[in-house]
Amino acid sequence: ACAECIRESIEAGEPPFSRCDKADAYTQIDANTKPDYSFPQIEYLEDIVLGVKKATFLLPFRNMDNWYKSVREWHMMKMRLARSNITGLPQGKGKTLKELSDWFCWHVERVRDIVKRNPGHVLVEYDIEDPSTGDFMGELFGIDSNCWGQANTNTQLHPELNGTSISIPWVVKNRRGPRNEVLFTESNEKEINNEIKTNAPTLTPTQSLDYSDSCFRARSDTIPTSLYNKLPRPIINLGFPKMGTTSIHAFFGCGNYSSMHYQCSPTYACGECMRRSVEEDLPPFAKCDHAPAEVYAQIDYYDTKNILHYLPQTELLEEIVHGYPNATFLLTFRSMDKWYDSVKNWYNMKQRMQMSNITGFPRCKGKNLREFSDWFCSHVRRVRELVA
């Protein structure tokens, strides 16, 4: 991460970005360096301003209420900030809107002061919520103003942007992955795509998919009415990603259930701590820091170290079902065409799944809608048989 190579550079007495790959713009340099947050823009502010000659520094603004809501709803960010002991935000601070607003204001004044004392730099201040910002930034940097928009949005907070926000390419060109994060680079992206094309089985023309098969349709008669409002917990989603996991999480959160989505602790994704638990012959959620929760809305995760998409709902299905005999399991459905489109357009998820050698989905499978649909159907049948 940028934060790590900046720290390594400064600790070695070198310019701040000397151990980072070269770029024209560094748009986010802070990082969640487990277990705490690292903010070079705070901890190494003077080193950065003094160590980079004639730089342009960006200082974004937004409504404090909106920023606070975004921090609060984004993967436990508020909790991680409060425990990280950041300069200007001592450990235990940052729990309220006022405390985070005071910290923001302190940082703004500090940036303005140090940049002013070091001529040769340019400080660009802009409001991300101002509708004229796209024109301003476009004119300032000589970039088409249509390139400006909202990205990485939390659709729970911005439902109006669902499906319309700017998509950030997951592939990072000409960048070396840090020690604990492997990224597709320009070279290995081609290798991976070539391997998928080369090793994928040759498909003969097949008849169109028969979506009338019961594996593509949710059944409404699996729960007796006597159990309504009395379903046992935990509630564990065994469905696939991009099938409404965020909606499930939001639904149960609205009902005051304790719900986990992707992340089961500040340190581990749910799938990661589940795998660790099972490897030590423990119940699947035993090593998840915040377990037990009432709801686990998404348990699969992307393993950046091995470039794999890991799905406990397929790899540990028996362990989950046998480990929680009184649980309620969710199985989500949606149109196969829409699911396939969603997987294709979500941060290279299709490629990652193809390379992951998932149970029921061998490496380099998933070349088309048919193969994804067959995999989904086999998973549904497997879950139904095991739970029944």
CSV table of C-alpha atoms in Angstrom, one decimal:
chain,number,residue,atom,x,y,z
A,1,ALA,CA,0.0,0.0,0.0
A,2,CYS,CA,1.1,3.6,-0.5
A,3,ALA,CA,1.3,4.2,3.2
A,4,GLU,CA,3.8,1.3,3.6
A,5,CYS,CA,6.2,2.4,0.9
A,6,ILE,CA,6.0,6.0,2.1
A,7,ARG,CA,6.9,5.0,5.6
A,8,GLU,CA,9.7,2.8,4.4
A,9,SER,CA,11.1,5.6,2.2
A,10,ILE,CA,11.1,8.1,5.0
A,11,GLU,CA,12.5,5.7,7.6
A,12,ALA,CA,15.4,5.0,5.2
A,13,GLY,CA,16.1,8.8,4.9
A,14,GLU,CA,14.9,8.9,1.3
A,15,PRO,CA,12.2,11.1,-0.5
A,16,PRO,CA,8.7,10.0,0.5
A,17,PHE,CA,7.7,8.1,-2.6
A,18,SER,CA,11.2,6.8,-3.6
A,19,ARG,CA,10.2,3.2,-2.7
A,20,CYS,CA,6.8,3.5,-4.3
A,21,ASP,CA,6.1,3.0,-8.0
A,22,LYS,CA,6.1,6.2,-10.0
A,23,ALA,CA,2.7,7.9,-10.8
A,24,ASP,CA,1.4,11.2,-11.8
A,25,ALA,CA,-1.2,11.2,-9.1
A,26,TYR,CA,-1.5,9.6,-5.7
A,27,THR,CA,-5.2,9.9,-4.9
A,28,GLN,CA,-5.2,7.9,-1.6
A,29,ILE,CA,-2.1,7.4,0.5
A,30,ASP,CA,-3.7,6.3,3.8
A,31,ALA,CA,-4.3,2.6,4.4
A,32,ASN,CA,-5.7,0.1,6.8
A,33,THR,CA,-2.4,-1.4,7.8
A,34,LYS,CA,-3.7,-4.1,10.1
A,35,PRO,CA,-4.7,-3.7,12.8
A,36,ASP,CA,-4.7,0.1,12.7
A,37,TYR,CA,-5.0,2.9,10.2
A,38,SER,CA,-1.9,4.7,8.8
A,39,PHE,CA,-2.2,8.3,7.6
A,40,PRO,CA,1.0,9.5,5.9
A,41,GLN,CA,-0.8,12.8,5.1
A,42,ILE,CA,-0.8,13.3,8.9
A,43,GLU,CA,2.1,11.4,10.4
A,44,TYR,CA,4.5,12.4,7.6
A,45,LEU,CA,3.0,15.7,6.4
A,46,GLU,CA,6.1,17.7,6.8
A,47,ASP,CA,8.3,15.0,5.2
A,48,ILE,CA,6.0,14.9,2.2
A,49,VAL,CA,5.8,18.7,1.7
A,50,LEU,CA,9.5,19.2,2.2
A,51,GLY,CA,10.6,16.0,0.4
A,52,VAL,CA,8.6,16.5,-2.9
A,53,LYS,CA,9.6,19.5,-5.0
A,54,LYS,CA,7.0,21.6,-6.7
A,55,ALA,CA,4.0,19.3,-6.1
A,56,THR,CA,0.3,19.9,-6.4
A,57,PHE,CA,-1.5,18.9,-3.2
A,58,LEU,CA,-5.2,18.1,-3.1
A,59,LEU,CA,-7.4,18.9,-0.1
A,60,PRO,CA,-11.0,17.7,-0.6
A,61,PHE,CA,-14.0,18.9,1.4
A,62,ARG,CA,-17.5,17.7,1.9
A,63,ASN,CA,-20.4,18.2,4.3
A,64,MET,CA,-19.4,17.0,7.7
A,65,ASP,CA,-22.6,15.2,8.4
A,66,ASN,CA,-22.3,13.3,5.1
A,67,TRP,CA,-18.7,12.5,5.8
A,68,TYR,CA,-19.4,11.2,9.3
A,69,LYS,CA,-22.2,9.0,8.0
A,70,SER,CA,-19.9,7.6,5.3
A,71,VAL,CA,-17.1,6.8,7.8
A,72,ARG,CA,-19.6,5.2,10.1
A,73,GLU,CA,-21.1,2.9,7.5
A,74,TRP,CA,-17.9,1.9,5.7
A,75,HIS,CA,-16.5,-1.5,6.9
A,76,MET,CA,-16.1,-0.5,10.6
A,77,MET,CA,-14.0,2.6,9.6
A,78,LYS,CA,-15.2,4.7,12.5
A,79,MET,CA,-14.2,2.0,15.0
A,80,ARG,CA,-10.8,1.5,13.4
A,81,LEU,CA,-10.1,5.3,13.4
A,82,ALA,CA,-11.1,5.6,17.1
A,83,ARG,CA,-8.6,2.9,18.1
A,84,SER,CA,-5.7,3.8,15.9
A,85,ASN,CA,-4.1,6.6,17.9
A,86,ILE,CA,-3.6,9.0,14.9
A,87,THR,CA,-1.9,12.3,15.4
A,88,GLY,CA,-4.6,14.8,16.2
A,89,LEU,CA,-7.1,11.9,17.0
A,90,PRO,CA,-5.9,10.2,20.1
A,91,GLN,CA,-7.0,6.6,20.8
A,92,GLY,CA,-10.6,6.6,21.9
A,93,LYS,CA,-11.5,9.8,20.1
A,94,GLY,CA,-13.5,10.0,16.9
A,95,LYS,CA,-16.6,8.5,18.2
A,96,THR,CA,-18.9,11.5,17.5
A,97,LEU,CA,-19.5,13.9,14.7
A,98,LYS,CA,-17.9,16.7,16.7
A,99,GLU,CA,-14.7,14.8,17.4
A,100,LEU,CA,-14.2,13.8,13.8
A,101,SER,CA,-15.1,17.4,12.6
A,102,ASP,CA,-12.6,18.9,15.0
A,103,TRP,CA,-9.9,16.5,13.7
A,104,PHE,CA,-10.7,17.4,10.1
A,105,CYS,CA,-10.6,21.1,10.8
A,106,TRP,CA,-7.2,20.8,12.6
A,107,HIS,CA,-5.8,18.8,9.6
A,108,VAL,CA,-7.0,21.4,7.1
A,109,GLU,CA,-5.4,24.3,9.1
A,110,ARG,CA,-2.2,22.4,9.4
A,111,VAL,CA,-2.0,21.6,5.7
A,112,ARG,CA,-2.7,25.2,4.7
A,113,ASP,CA,0.0,26.5,7.1
A,114,ILE,CA,2.8,24.1,6.0
A,115,VAL,CA,2.1,24.5,2.3
A,116,LYS,CA,2.0,28.3,2.6
A,117,ARG,CA,5.4,28.2,4.3
A,118,ASN,CA,6.9,26.2,1.5
A,119,PRO,CA,6.6,28.2,-1.8
A,120,GLY,CA,6.8,26.3,-5.0
A,121,HIS,CA,3.9,24.0,-4.2
A,122,VAL,CA,0.2,24.4,-5.2
A,123,LEU,CA,-2.7,23.6,-2.9
A,124,VAL,CA,-6.0,22.8,-4.6
A,125,GLU,CA,-9.1,22.8,-2.4
A,126,TYR,CA,-12.4,21.5,-3.7
A,127,ASP,CA,-15.8,20.4,-2.5
A,128,ILE,CA,-16.6,16.9,-3.7
A,129,GLU,CA,-20.4,17.6,-3.3
A,130,ASP,CA,-20.3,20.9,-5.3
A,131,PRO,CA,-21.9,20.2,-8.7
A,132,SER,CA,-19.4,22.6,-10.4
A,133,THR,CA,-16.4,20.7,-9.1
A,134,GLY,CA,-16.2,18.6,-12.3
A,135,ASP,CA,-15.9,21.7,-14.5
A,136,PHE,CA,-13.4,23.2,-12.1
A,137,MET,CA,-11.1,20.1,-11.9
A,138,GLY,CA,-11.4,19.5,-15.6
A,139,GLU,CA,-10.3,23.0,-16.5
A,140,LEU,CA,-7.6,23.0,-13.9
A,141,PHE,CA,-6.0,19.7,-15.0
A,142,GLY,CA,-6.9,19.7,-18.7
A,143,ILE,CA,-9.2,16.6,-18.3
A,144,ASP,CA,-12.7,16.2,-19.7
A,145,SER,CA,-15.1,17.2,-17.0
A,146,ASN,CA,-17.2,14.2,-17.8
A,147,CYS,CA,-14.5,12.1,-16.1
A,148,TRP,CA,-15.5,13.6,-12.8
A,149,GLY,CA,-18.2,11.7,-10.8
A,150,GLN,CA,-18.8,9.6,-7.7
A,151,ALA,CA,-17.0,6.3,-7.3
A,152,ASN,CA,-16.7,3.6,-4.6
A,153,THR,CA,-20.1,4.7,-3.3
A,154,ASN,CA,-21.9,3.0,-0.5
A,155,THR,CA,-25.3,2.3,-2.1
A,156,GLN,CA,-26.9,1.9,1.3
A,157,LEU,CA,-26.3,5.7,1.8
A,158,HIS,CA,-26.6,6.6,-1.9
A,159,PRO,CA,-29.3,4.4,-3.4
A,160,GLU,CA,-29.9,7.0,-6.1
A,161,LEU,CA,-26.4,6.2,-7.4
A,162,ASN,CA,-26.8,2.5,-7.4
A,163,GLY,CA,-25.5,1.3,-10.8
A,164,THR,CA,-24.7,4.8,-12.0
A,165,SER,CA,-21.5,5.7,-10.2
A,166,ILE,CA,-18.2,5.7,-11.9
A,167,SER,CA,-16.6,2.3,-12.0
A,168,ILE,CA,-12.9,2.2,-10.9
A,169,PRO,CA,-11.0,-0.4,-12.8
A,170,TRP,CA,-9.7,-3.1,-10.5
A,171,VAL,CA,-6.7,-3.7,-12.7
A,172,VAL,CA,-3.9,-1.3,-11.7
A,173,LYS,CA,-1.5,-0.8,-14.6
A,174,ASN,CA,2.3,-0.9,-14.1
A,175,ARG,CA,2.2,-1.4,-10.4
A,176,ARG,CA,4.0,-3.8,-8.2
A,177,GLY,CA,1.9,-5.4,-5.5
A,178,PRO,CA,3.2,-4.9,-1.9
A,179,ARG,CA,4.2,-7.8,0.2
A,180,ASN,CA,0.7,-8.7,1.5
A,181,GLU,CA,-1.3,-7.7,-1.6
A,182,VAL,CA,-1.1,-9.1,-5.1
A,183,LEU,CA,-2.5,-7.0,-7.9
A,184,PHE,CA,-3.1,-7.8,-11.6
A,185,THR,CA,-0.4,-5.9,-13.4
A,186,GLU,CA,-0.3,-5.0,-17.1
A,187,SER,CA,1.8,-8.1,-17.8
A,188,ASN,CA,0.2,-10.7,-15.6
A,189,GLU,CA,-3.3,-9.6,-16.5
A,190,LYS,CA,-2.5,-10.7,-20.1
A,191,GLU,CA,-1.0,-14.0,-18.7
A,192,ILE,CA,-4.1,-14.7,-16.7
A,193,ASN,CA,-6.5,-13.8,-19.6
A,194,ASN,CA,-4.4,-16.0,-21.9
A,195,GLU,CA,-4.5,-18.9,-19.4
A,196,ILE,CA,-8.3,-18.6,-19.1
A,197,LYS,CA,-8.6,-18.7,-22.9
A,198,THR,CA,-6.1,-21.5,-23.4
A,199,ASN,CA,-7.3,-23.8,-20.7
A,200,ALA,CA,-11.0,-23.2,-20.9
A,201,PRO,CA,-12.8,-26.2,-22.4
A,202,THR,CA,-14.0,-26.0,-25.9
A,203,LEU,CA,-17.8,-25.6,-25.8
A,204,THR,CA,-20.1,-27.0,-28.3
A,205,PRO,CA,-23.3,-25.1,-29.2
A,206,THR,CA,-25.9,-25.9,-26.6
A,207,GLN,CA,-29.6,-25.2,-26.3
A,208,SER,CA,-30.7,-22.1,-24.4
A,209,LEU,CA,-30.8,-22.4,-20.7
A,210,ASP,CA,-33.9,-23.8,-19.2
A,211,TYR,CA,-34.7,-21.4,-16.4
A,212,SER,CA,-37.8,-23.3,-15.5
A,213,ASP,CA,-35.6,-25.7,-13.6
A,214,SER,CA,-36.3,-25.5,-9.8
A,215,CYS,CA,-32.6,-24.7,-9.1
A,216,PHE,CA,-33.2,-21.3,-10.6
A,217,ARG,CA,-36.3,-20.5,-8.6
A,218,ALA,CA,-36.7,-19.7,-4.9
A,219,ARG,CA,-39.1,-22.1,-3.1
A,220,SER,CA,-41.7,-20.5,-0.9
A,221,ASP,CA,-42.8,-23.6,1.0
A,222,THR,CA,-39.7,-24.5,2.9
A,223,ILE,CA,-40.6,-22.8,6.2
A,224,PRO,CA,-43.7,-23.8,8.2
A,225,THR,CA,-45.8,-20.8,9.3
A,226,SER,CA,-45.3,-21.9,13.0
A,227,LEU,CA,-41.7,-20.7,12.7
A,228,TYR,CA,-42.5,-17.3,11.4
A,229,ASN,CA,-40.8,-14.7,13.6
A,230,LYS,CA,-39.2,-17.6,15.5
A,231,LEU,CA,-36.5,-18.6,13.1
A,232,PRO,CA,-33.3,-19.9,14.9
A,233,ARG,CA,-30.1,-17.9,14.8
A,234,PRO,CA,-27.5,-17.4,13.6
A,235,ILE,CA,-28.8,-16.6,10.1
A,236,ILE,CA,-26.1,-17.5,7.5
A,237,ASN,CA,-26.3,-16.6,3.9
A,238,LEU,CA,-25.1,-19.5,1.7
A,239,GLY,CA,-25.8,-17.7,-1.5
A,240,PHE,CA,-23.3,-16.3,-3.9
A,241,PRO,CA,-21.8,-12.8,-4.1
A,242,LYS,CA,-23.6,-10.2,-6.2
A,243,MET,CA,-26.9,-11.7,-5.2
A,244,GLY,CA,-28.1,-9.0,-2.7
A,245,THR,CA,-25.7,-9.6,0.2
A,246,THR,CA,-25.6,-5.8,0.9
A,247,SER,CA,-29.4,-5.7,0.9
A,248,ILE,CA,-29.6,-8.6,3.3
A,249,HIS,CA,-27.2,-6.8,5.6
A,250,ALA,CA,-29.1,-3.6,5.4
A,251,PHE,CA,-32.5,-5.4,6.0
A,252,PHE,CA,-31.4,-7.1,9.2
A,253,GLY,CA,-29.5,-4.0,10.4
A,254,CYS,CA,-32.7,-2.1,10.0
A,255,GLY,CA,-34.4,-4.7,12.2
A,256,ASN,CA,-31.7,-4.2,14.9
A,257,TYR,CA,-30.1,-7.6,14.3
A,258,SER,CA,-26.3,-7.7,14.7
A,259,SER,CA,-25.1,-8.4,11.1
A,260,MET,CA,-21.7,-9.1,9.6
A,261,HIS,CA,-21.1,-8.4,5.9
A,262,TYR,CA,-17.8,-9.5,4.4
A,263,GLN,CA,-15.7,-8.3,7.4
A,264,CYS,CA,-16.2,-10.3,10.7
A,265,SER,CA,-13.6,-8.2,12.5
A,266,PRO,CA,-11.3,-5.2,11.9
A,267,THR,CA,-8.6,-7.8,11.2
A,268,TYR,CA,-10.2,-10.6,9.2
A,269,ALA,CA,-12.8,-11.0,6.5
A,270,CYS,CA,-15.4,-13.6,7.5
A,271,GLY,CA,-14.2,-16.2,5.0
A,272,GLU,CA,-10.6,-15.8,6.3
A,273,CYS,CA,-11.4,-16.3,10.0
A,274,MET,CA,-13.8,-19.2,9.0
A,275,ARG,CA,-11.0,-21.0,7.2
A,276,ARG,CA,-8.7,-20.5,10.1
A,277,SER,CA,-11.3,-21.8,12.5
A,278,VAL,CA,-12.0,-25.0,10.5
A,279,GLU,CA,-8.3,-25.6,10.0
A,280,GLU,CA,-8.0,-25.8,13.8
A,281,ASP,CA,-11.0,-28.1,14.1
A,282,LEU,CA,-13.1,-25.4,15.6
A,283,PRO,CA,-16.7,-24.3,14.7
A,284,PRO,CA,-16.5,-22.1,11.5
A,285,PHE,CA,-17.0,-18.7,13.3
A,286,ALA,CA,-14.9,-19.5,16.4
A,287,LYS,CA,-11.9,-17.4,15.4
A,288,CYS,CA,-14.0,-14.5,14.1
A,289,ASP,CA,-13.4,-11.6,16.5
A,290,HIS,CA,-16.9,-10.3,16.5
A,291,ALA,CA,-18.7,-13.6,16.5
A,292,PRO,CA,-21.2,-14.6,17.4
A,293,ALA,CA,-23.4,-12.3,15.3
A,294,GLU,CA,-27.0,-12.9,14.6
A,295,VAL,CA,-26.6,-12.6,10.8
A,296,TYR,CA,-23.8,-13.3,8.4
A,297,ALA,CA,-24.9,-11.6,5.2
A,298,GLN,CA,-21.7,-12.2,3.1
A,299,ILE,CA,-19.0,-14.8,4.1
A,300,ASP,CA,-17.0,-15.1,0.8
A,301,TYR,CA,-14.0,-12.8,0.3
A,302,TYR,CA,-11.1,-11.9,-2.0
A,303,ASP,CA,-7.8,-13.3,-0.8
A,304,THR,CA,-5.4,-10.7,-2.2
A,305,LYS,CA,-2.3,-12.7,-1.1
A,306,ASN,CA,-3.1,-15.6,-3.4
A,307,ILE,CA,-5.3,-13.8,-6.0
A,308,LEU,CA,-8.2,-16.1,-5.1
A,309,HIS,CA,-11.9,-15.6,-4.5
A,310,TYR,CA,-12.6,-17.8,-1.5
A,311,LEU,CA,-16.2,-19.0,-0.9
A,312,PRO,CA,-16.8,-20.8,2.5
A,313,GLN,CA,-20.3,-21.5,1.3
A,314,THR,CA,-18.8,-23.9,-1.2
A,315,GLU,CA,-15.5,-25.0,0.4
A,316,LEU,CA,-16.8,-25.3,4.0
A,317,LEU,CA,-20.4,-26.1,3.3
A,318,GLU,CA,-20.5,-29.3,5.3
A,319,GLU,CA,-18.6,-27.8,8.2
A,320,ILE,CA,-21.0,-24.8,8.3
A,321,VAL,CA,-24.2,-26.9,8.2
A,322,HIS,CA,-22.9,-29.5,10.7
A,323,GLY,CA,-21.2,-26.9,12.9
A,324,TYR,CA,-24.5,-24.9,13.4
A,325,PRO,CA,-27.3,-27.5,13.3
A,326,ASN,CA,-29.9,-25.1,14.6
A,327,ALA,CA,-29.1,-22.2,12.2
A,328,THR,CA,-31.3,-20.6,9.6
A,329,PHE,CA,-29.6,-20.6,6.2
A,330,LEU,CA,-30.4,-18.1,3.4
A,331,LEU,CA,-30.2,-19.0,-0.3
A,332,THR,CA,-30.5,-16.1,-2.6
A,333,PHE,CA,-31.7,-16.0,-6.2
A,334,ARG,CA,-31.8,-13.5,-9.1
A,335,SER,CA,-32.0,-13.5,-12.9
A,336,MET,CA,-28.9,-15.4,-14.2
A,337,ASP,CA,-28.4,-12.8,-16.9
A,338,LYS,CA,-28.3,-10.0,-14.4
A,339,TRP,CA,-26.1,-11.9,-12.0
A,340,TYR,CA,-23.6,-12.7,-14.8
A,341,ASP,CA,-23.5,-9.1,-15.9
A,342,SER,CA,-22.9,-8.0,-12.3
A,343,VAL,CA,-20.1,-10.5,-11.7
A,344,LYS,CA,-18.5,-9.4,-15.0
A,345,ASN,CA,-18.5,-5.8,-14.1
A,346,TRP,CA,-17.5,-5.9,-10.5
A,347,TYR,CA,-13.7,-5.4,-10.0
A,348,ASN,CA,-12.6,-8.4,-12.2
A,349,MET,CA,-14.7,-10.8,-10.1
A,350,LYS,CA,-15.3,-13.0,-13.1
A,351,GLN,CA,-11.6,-13.4,-13.8
A,352,ARG,CA,-10.8,-14.0,-10.1
A,353,MET,CA,-13.5,-16.7,-9.8
A,354,GLN,CA,-12.2,-18.4,-13.0
A,355,MET,CA,-8.7,-18.6,-11.5
A,356,SER,CA,-9.7,-19.7,-8.1
A,357,ASN,CA,-10.4,-23.5,-8.6
A,358,ILE,CA,-13.6,-23.3,-6.5
A,359,THR,CA,-15.5,-26.5,-5.6
A,360,GLY,CA,-17.9,-27.1,-8.5
A,361,PHE,CA,-16.2,-24.5,-10.6
A,362,PRO,CA,-12.8,-25.8,-11.8
A,363,ARG,CA,-10.0,-23.4,-12.7
A,364,CYS,CA,-10.7,-21.6,-16.0
A,365,LYS,CA,-14.4,-22.5,-16.0
A,366,GLY,CA,-16.9,-19.7,-16.1
A,367,LYS,CA,-16.2,-18.6,-19.7
A,368,ASN,CA,-19.8,-17.8,-20.3
A,369,LEU,CA,-23.3,-17.4,-18.8
A,370,ARG,CA,-24.0,-21.1,-19.3
A,371,GLU,CA,-21.1,-22.2,-17.2
A,372,PHE,CA,-21.9,-19.7,-14.4
A,373,SER,CA,-25.5,-20.8,-14.4
A,374,ASP,CA,-24.6,-24.5,-14.2
A,375,TRP,CA,-22.4,-23.8,-11.3
A,376,PHE,CA,-25.1,-21.8,-9.5
A,377,CYS,CA,-27.6,-24.6,-10.1
A,378,SER,CA,-25.3,-27.3,-8.8
A,379,HIS,CA,-24.6,-25.2,-5.6
A,380,VAL,CA,-28.4,-24.7,-5.0
A,381,ARG,CA,-28.9,-28.5,-5.3
A,382,ARG,CA,-26.0,-29.2,-3.0
A,383,VAL,CA,-27.3,-26.8,-0.3
A,384,ARG,CA,-30.8,-28.1,-0.5
A,385,GLU,CA,-29.7,-31.7,-0.2
A,386,LEU,CA,-27.3,-31.1,2.7
A,387,VAL,CA,-29.7,-28.8,4.7
A,388,ALA,CA,-32.7,-31.0,4.1
